[in-house]
Amino acid sequence: MIDLRSDTLTQPTKEMRDAIYTASVGDDVYGEDPTINKLEKMAAEITGKEAALFVTSGTQGNQLAVLAQCSPGDEIIVESESHIFFYEGAAISALAGVQPRVIEGVRGEMDPVSVKQAIRSEDIHFPDTTLICLENTHNRSGGSVVSLDNMKKIYDVAQEAGIPVHIDGARLFNAAVATNKNVTDYTQYCDSVQFCLSKGLGSPVGSILAGDKKFIQKARKWRKRLGGGMRQAGFLAASGIISLTKMVDRLSEDHDKAQKLAEAIEGMNGLELVNKPDTNIVIINIENTKQKNEEFLERLKQEGVLAVSFGEGQIRLTTHYDVSDEDINHAISAIRRVVR
């Protein structure tokens, strides 16, 4: 079965499995796990931040960023289809007690003027705006890359207002590889950043949260409060080190496969591309096939390909390490058979 549902489905490589098996470990709650310490130091250097923290997931990393920088009753600015707003179970409200101020973006990019206008003035009736969140790449826009120019303009607005910026960079390395930039070209425009070691980077578990030392100290305490203090977590960190040293450059292969898939789908009967992929996600509209999502996905499954519903009349396909060129060819043929 060719699984194009998500890049979260990657299996750890043999090198990762070997590193996990042989990892040197200690108690990370005591700060004594050497492999965790090595990973966090490496991640801080890669993002150009003072410190970093290993966390269980991208969602946990994002929530720690909100908890460490906001207080109950505050307001944070988010894009209307961002992961923090759309896919994290209203955790910003349930855990941090903050409310979202939602701005509709274009391919994940918020208008800097709209962001500036959304910042609350000093008024007894208003909440305080205490965080601005960006997402790069932007999942619901088909893995689109939020431009450096857009990020800089929003960061400048935030700096002027004295408000920190957080990047949900679950797939930030995809953005960097797609644009042939360094990760620091993006992280220079934020105060905190989260990125996943899973997804395209292939680790089975874990994300990184990075920022200045004071922020990470607060985030570490919040991680503990949420039950995220891990003991011999170096087994997981060992895989994360392989992700950062061996799995970044190859992301371009995933992007090329997504492009190949999109180009083939564009000419197929009844299908319409929702996005021209910047990275590894392809979204297609199937409404003209007269098939419901469930029917389309089931027929595709019978052809040996798995995909995922992405809203009414839309299907998402995601390339990753475990999808070969041959698999892409098979998927293209399978989709043709489903729509003919």
XYZ file of C-alpha atoms in Angstrom:
340
model
C 0.000 0.000 0.000
C 1.384 3.390 -1.049
C 0.590 5.745 1.820
C 0.217 9.389 0.798
C -1.984 10.387 3.736
C 0.764 12.283 5.592
C 4.504 12.620 6.077
C 3.856 11.688 9.730
C 3.742 8.067 8.535
C 7.462 7.757 7.821
C 9.272 4.807 9.338
C 12.615 5.426 11.098
C 15.626 4.551 8.961
C 18.051 1.758 9.847
C 20.571 4.385 10.920
C 17.974 5.881 13.259
C 17.116 2.468 14.709
C 20.803 1.723 15.287
C 21.316 5.137 16.925
C 18.308 4.568 19.189
C 19.627 1.155 20.227
C 23.106 2.406 21.102
C 22.256 5.853 22.527
C 23.921 7.054 25.721
C 21.177 8.118 28.105
C 20.586 9.656 31.521
C 17.731 11.307 33.381
C 16.696 14.355 31.373
C 14.589 15.785 34.215
C 17.905 16.118 36.060
C 19.476 17.506 32.878
C 21.751 14.468 32.692
C 20.850 12.840 29.394
C 23.883 13.441 27.141
C 22.049 12.682 23.907
C 19.190 15.041 24.740
C 21.732 17.734 25.638
C 23.563 17.188 22.354
C 20.340 17.419 20.327
C 19.164 20.576 22.099
C 22.534 22.279 21.608
C 22.537 21.322 17.929
C 18.970 22.561 17.443
C 19.735 25.890 19.114
C 22.699 26.406 16.805
C 20.719 25.481 13.675
C 17.922 27.922 14.531
C 20.273 30.650 15.722
C 18.687 30.748 19.178
C 20.251 30.698 22.655
C 18.617 27.472 23.801
C 16.306 24.660 22.752
C 14.008 22.113 24.351
C 13.041 18.624 23.187
C 9.259 18.153 23.356
C 6.928 15.287 22.555
C 5.142 16.853 19.580
C 4.645 19.961 17.493
C 1.397 20.674 19.300
C 3.145 20.504 22.669
C 5.861 22.827 21.383
C 3.333 25.367 20.152
C 1.365 25.244 23.394
C 4.503 25.701 25.498
C 5.346 28.770 23.407
C 1.936 30.264 24.188
C 2.045 29.290 27.868
C 5.533 30.725 28.350
C 4.766 34.061 26.677
C 1.127 34.773 27.554
C -1.206 35.024 30.550
C -4.863 34.021 30.945
C -7.123 36.640 29.386
C -4.591 37.642 26.728
C -5.179 37.532 22.975
C -2.887 36.084 20.315
C -2.963 36.792 16.584
C -3.169 33.716 14.347
C -3.888 33.008 10.691
C -7.414 31.683 10.136
C -6.364 28.230 8.934
C -3.217 27.847 11.001
C -2.511 24.580 12.800
C -2.538 26.311 16.200
C -6.086 27.548 15.548
C -7.465 24.710 13.420
C -5.946 21.462 14.687
C -4.902 21.761 18.326
C -8.198 21.220 20.112
C -8.571 24.851 21.242
C -5.603 24.187 23.536
C -4.573 27.846 23.572
C -7.848 28.540 25.372
C -8.103 25.313 27.368
C -4.527 25.460 28.673
C -3.250 29.037 28.450
C -6.608 30.783 28.778
C -5.974 33.019 25.778
C -8.309 33.827 22.909
C -7.375 33.909 19.232
C -7.643 36.989 17.024
C -8.019 35.429 13.603
C -6.763 36.997 10.368
C -7.519 35.418 7.008
C -4.358 34.933 5.015
C -3.495 34.210 1.397
C -1.547 30.956 1.067
C -0.825 31.244 4.767
C 0.439 34.825 4.612
C -1.275 37.430 6.776
C -1.326 41.012 5.573
C 1.098 42.969 7.813
C -1.277 45.956 7.785
C -4.096 43.728 9.038
C -1.802 42.345 11.731
C -0.952 45.864 12.879
C -4.621 46.827 12.951
C -5.448 43.697 14.990
C -3.067 44.618 17.816
C -5.192 45.846 20.701
C -4.842 49.372 21.968
C -4.733 50.086 25.685
C -8.353 49.965 26.797
C -10.034 48.525 29.859
C -12.461 46.636 27.576
C -9.790 44.895 25.514
C -7.499 41.935 26.106
C -3.755 42.476 25.724
C -2.179 41.245 22.482
C 0.806 39.232 23.687
C 1.853 36.961 20.795
C 1.749 36.790 16.997
C 1.936 33.304 15.464
C 3.129 32.411 11.979
C 3.139 28.990 10.313
C 5.788 27.985 7.785
C 5.245 25.925 5.727
C 1.480 26.372 5.876
C -0.273 23.011 5.987
C -3.814 23.938 4.949
C -2.487 25.978 2.034
C -0.830 22.858 0.684
C 2.571 23.225 2.289
C 3.031 26.724 0.893
C 6.127 28.683 1.873
C 5.457 31.934 3.708
C 7.890 34.390 2.164
C 10.756 35.978 4.037
C 9.466 39.380 2.999
C 6.074 38.710 4.611
C 7.716 37.358 7.753
C 10.018 40.371 8.051
C 7.186 42.860 7.656
C 5.120 41.135 10.353
C 8.152 40.847 12.615
C 8.822 44.563 12.197
C 5.213 45.306 13.188
C 5.612 43.068 16.230
C 8.925 44.645 17.226
C 7.424 48.104 17.058
C 4.587 46.982 19.343
C 6.843 45.019 21.712
C 5.088 41.723 20.963
C 6.965 38.430 20.471
C 6.537 36.315 17.330
C 6.285 32.527 17.367
C 6.803 30.355 14.295
C 4.993 27.053 14.071
C 7.684 25.574 11.879
C 6.526 21.968 11.909
C 7.809 21.762 8.324
C 10.195 24.733 8.435
C 13.033 22.706 6.948
C 10.849 22.058 3.895
C 10.567 25.841 3.473
C 14.319 26.311 3.792
C 15.147 23.550 1.318
C 12.484 24.677 -1.182
C 13.867 28.224 -1.230
C 17.543 27.245 -0.925
C 17.832 29.261 2.283
C 19.231 28.571 5.727
C 16.796 27.913 8.561
C 18.198 31.018 10.271
C 17.010 33.137 7.339
C 13.519 32.344 8.638
C 14.129 32.160 12.376
C 15.710 35.623 12.473
C 12.133 36.887 12.244
C 10.829 35.234 15.399
C 11.371 35.066 19.138
C 10.426 31.401 19.415
C 10.172 28.563 16.931
C 8.916 24.998 16.963
C 9.874 22.388 14.389
C 9.129 18.680 14.053
C 11.792 16.012 13.966
C 9.140 13.645 12.652
C 7.271 14.273 9.377
C 9.756 14.818 6.552
C 12.773 14.511 8.847
C 11.736 10.956 9.639
C 12.063 10.551 13.410
C 9.377 8.485 15.120
C 8.711 11.002 17.904
C 9.553 14.540 18.908
C 9.844 18.219 18.146
C 12.088 21.092 19.162
C 11.170 24.427 20.724
C 13.861 27.110 20.544
C 14.260 30.677 21.798
C 16.263 32.656 24.331
C 17.400 31.074 27.591
C 14.763 32.742 29.779
C 11.981 31.603 27.439
C 13.250 28.023 27.335
C 13.541 27.956 31.134
C 9.864 28.923 31.398
C 8.890 26.459 28.668
C 10.755 23.662 30.460
C 8.717 24.305 33.609
C 5.491 24.289 31.597
C 6.547 21.048 29.923
C 6.944 19.513 33.378
C 3.540 20.847 34.484
C 1.967 19.176 31.458
C 3.590 15.835 32.271
C 6.197 16.190 29.537
C 9.276 15.708 31.672
C 10.996 12.668 30.179
C 13.635 10.487 31.785
C 15.920 8.453 29.482
C 14.679 10.341 26.451
C 18.041 10.139 24.704
C 16.740 7.118 22.836
C 14.370 9.486 21.030
C 16.936 12.282 20.744
C 19.358 9.925 19.001
C 16.938 9.644 16.118
C 16.457 13.425 16.137
C 20.177 13.951 15.653
C 20.057 11.753 12.546
C 17.078 13.808 11.337
C 19.096 17.019 11.537
C 22.333 15.645 10.117
C 21.135 13.225 7.434
C 17.505 13.944 6.487
C 17.324 17.656 5.660
C 18.875 17.930 2.204
C 16.887 14.987 0.883
C 13.604 16.886 1.441
C 14.072 18.220 -2.090
C 13.342 14.684 -3.322
C 9.921 14.813 -1.658
C 9.262 18.183 -3.274
C 10.201 16.855 -6.706
C 7.841 13.898 -6.289
C 4.990 16.180 -5.230
C 5.632 18.333 -8.306
C 5.581 15.262 -10.546
C 2.327 14.124 -8.970
C 0.738 17.557 -9.352
C 1.756 17.902 -13.008
C 0.223 14.524 -13.831
C -3.006 15.237 -11.939
C -3.459 18.633 -13.598
C -4.413 17.025 -16.891
C -6.713 14.353 -15.502
C -10.421 14.216 -16.201
C -12.537 15.846 -13.479
C -9.635 16.832 -11.218
C -8.464 20.317 -10.367
C -5.313 21.301 -8.518
C -6.078 23.426 -5.475
C -2.399 24.286 -5.070
C 0.747 24.183 -7.125
C 3.032 22.601 -4.543
C 5.905 24.590 -3.089
C 6.958 21.585 -1.047
C 5.545 18.092 -0.425
C 1.760 18.518 -0.250
C -0.698 18.288 -3.140
C -4.387 19.174 -2.688
C -6.879 18.232 -5.398
C -10.524 19.126 -5.932
C -12.610 16.120 -7.004
C -16.063 17.749 -7.240
C -16.231 17.432 -11.037
C -15.784 13.656 -10.770
C -19.204 13.526 -9.055
C -17.660 11.277 -6.417
C -17.901 11.916 -2.698
C -14.639 11.977 -0.757
C -15.365 8.612 0.860
C -16.047 6.927 -2.490
C -12.976 8.440 -4.140
C -10.704 7.410 -1.254
C -12.121 3.891 -1.147
C -11.643 3.374 -4.870
C -8.113 4.735 -4.570
C -7.451 2.357 -1.692
C -8.593 -0.550 -3.856
C -5.916 0.541 -6.315
C -3.289 0.350 -3.558
C -3.008 4.052 -2.662
C -4.017 5.819 0.545
C -4.877 9.533 0.671
C -6.845 11.696 3.098
C -9.941 13.888 2.974
C -9.141 17.593 3.259
C -12.540 19.227 3.386
C -15.608 18.578 1.267
C -14.623 17.796 -2.299
C -10.888 17.959 -1.570
C -8.217 15.293 -1.140
C -4.666 15.715 0.189
C -1.646 13.727 -0.993
C 1.684 14.066 0.828
C 5.071 12.793 -0.306
C 7.745 11.638 2.124
C 10.834 9.481 2.637
C 9.016 6.168 2.255
C 7.449 7.088 -1.101
C 9.644 6.162 -4.065
C 9.590 7.382 -7.670
C 8.032 4.056 -8.597
C 5.343 4.627 -5.979
C 4.545 8.021 -7.509
C 4.192 6.422 -10.946
C 1.854 3.800 -9.486
C -0.175 6.490 -7.666
C -0.564 8.493 -10.894
C -1.826 5.412 -12.729
C -4.174 4.568 -9.847
C -5.700 8.064 -9.793
C -6.239 7.897 -13.569
C -8.162 4.639 -13.163
C -10.304 6.125 -10.388
C -11.395 9.140 -12.460
C -11.753 7.634 -15.925
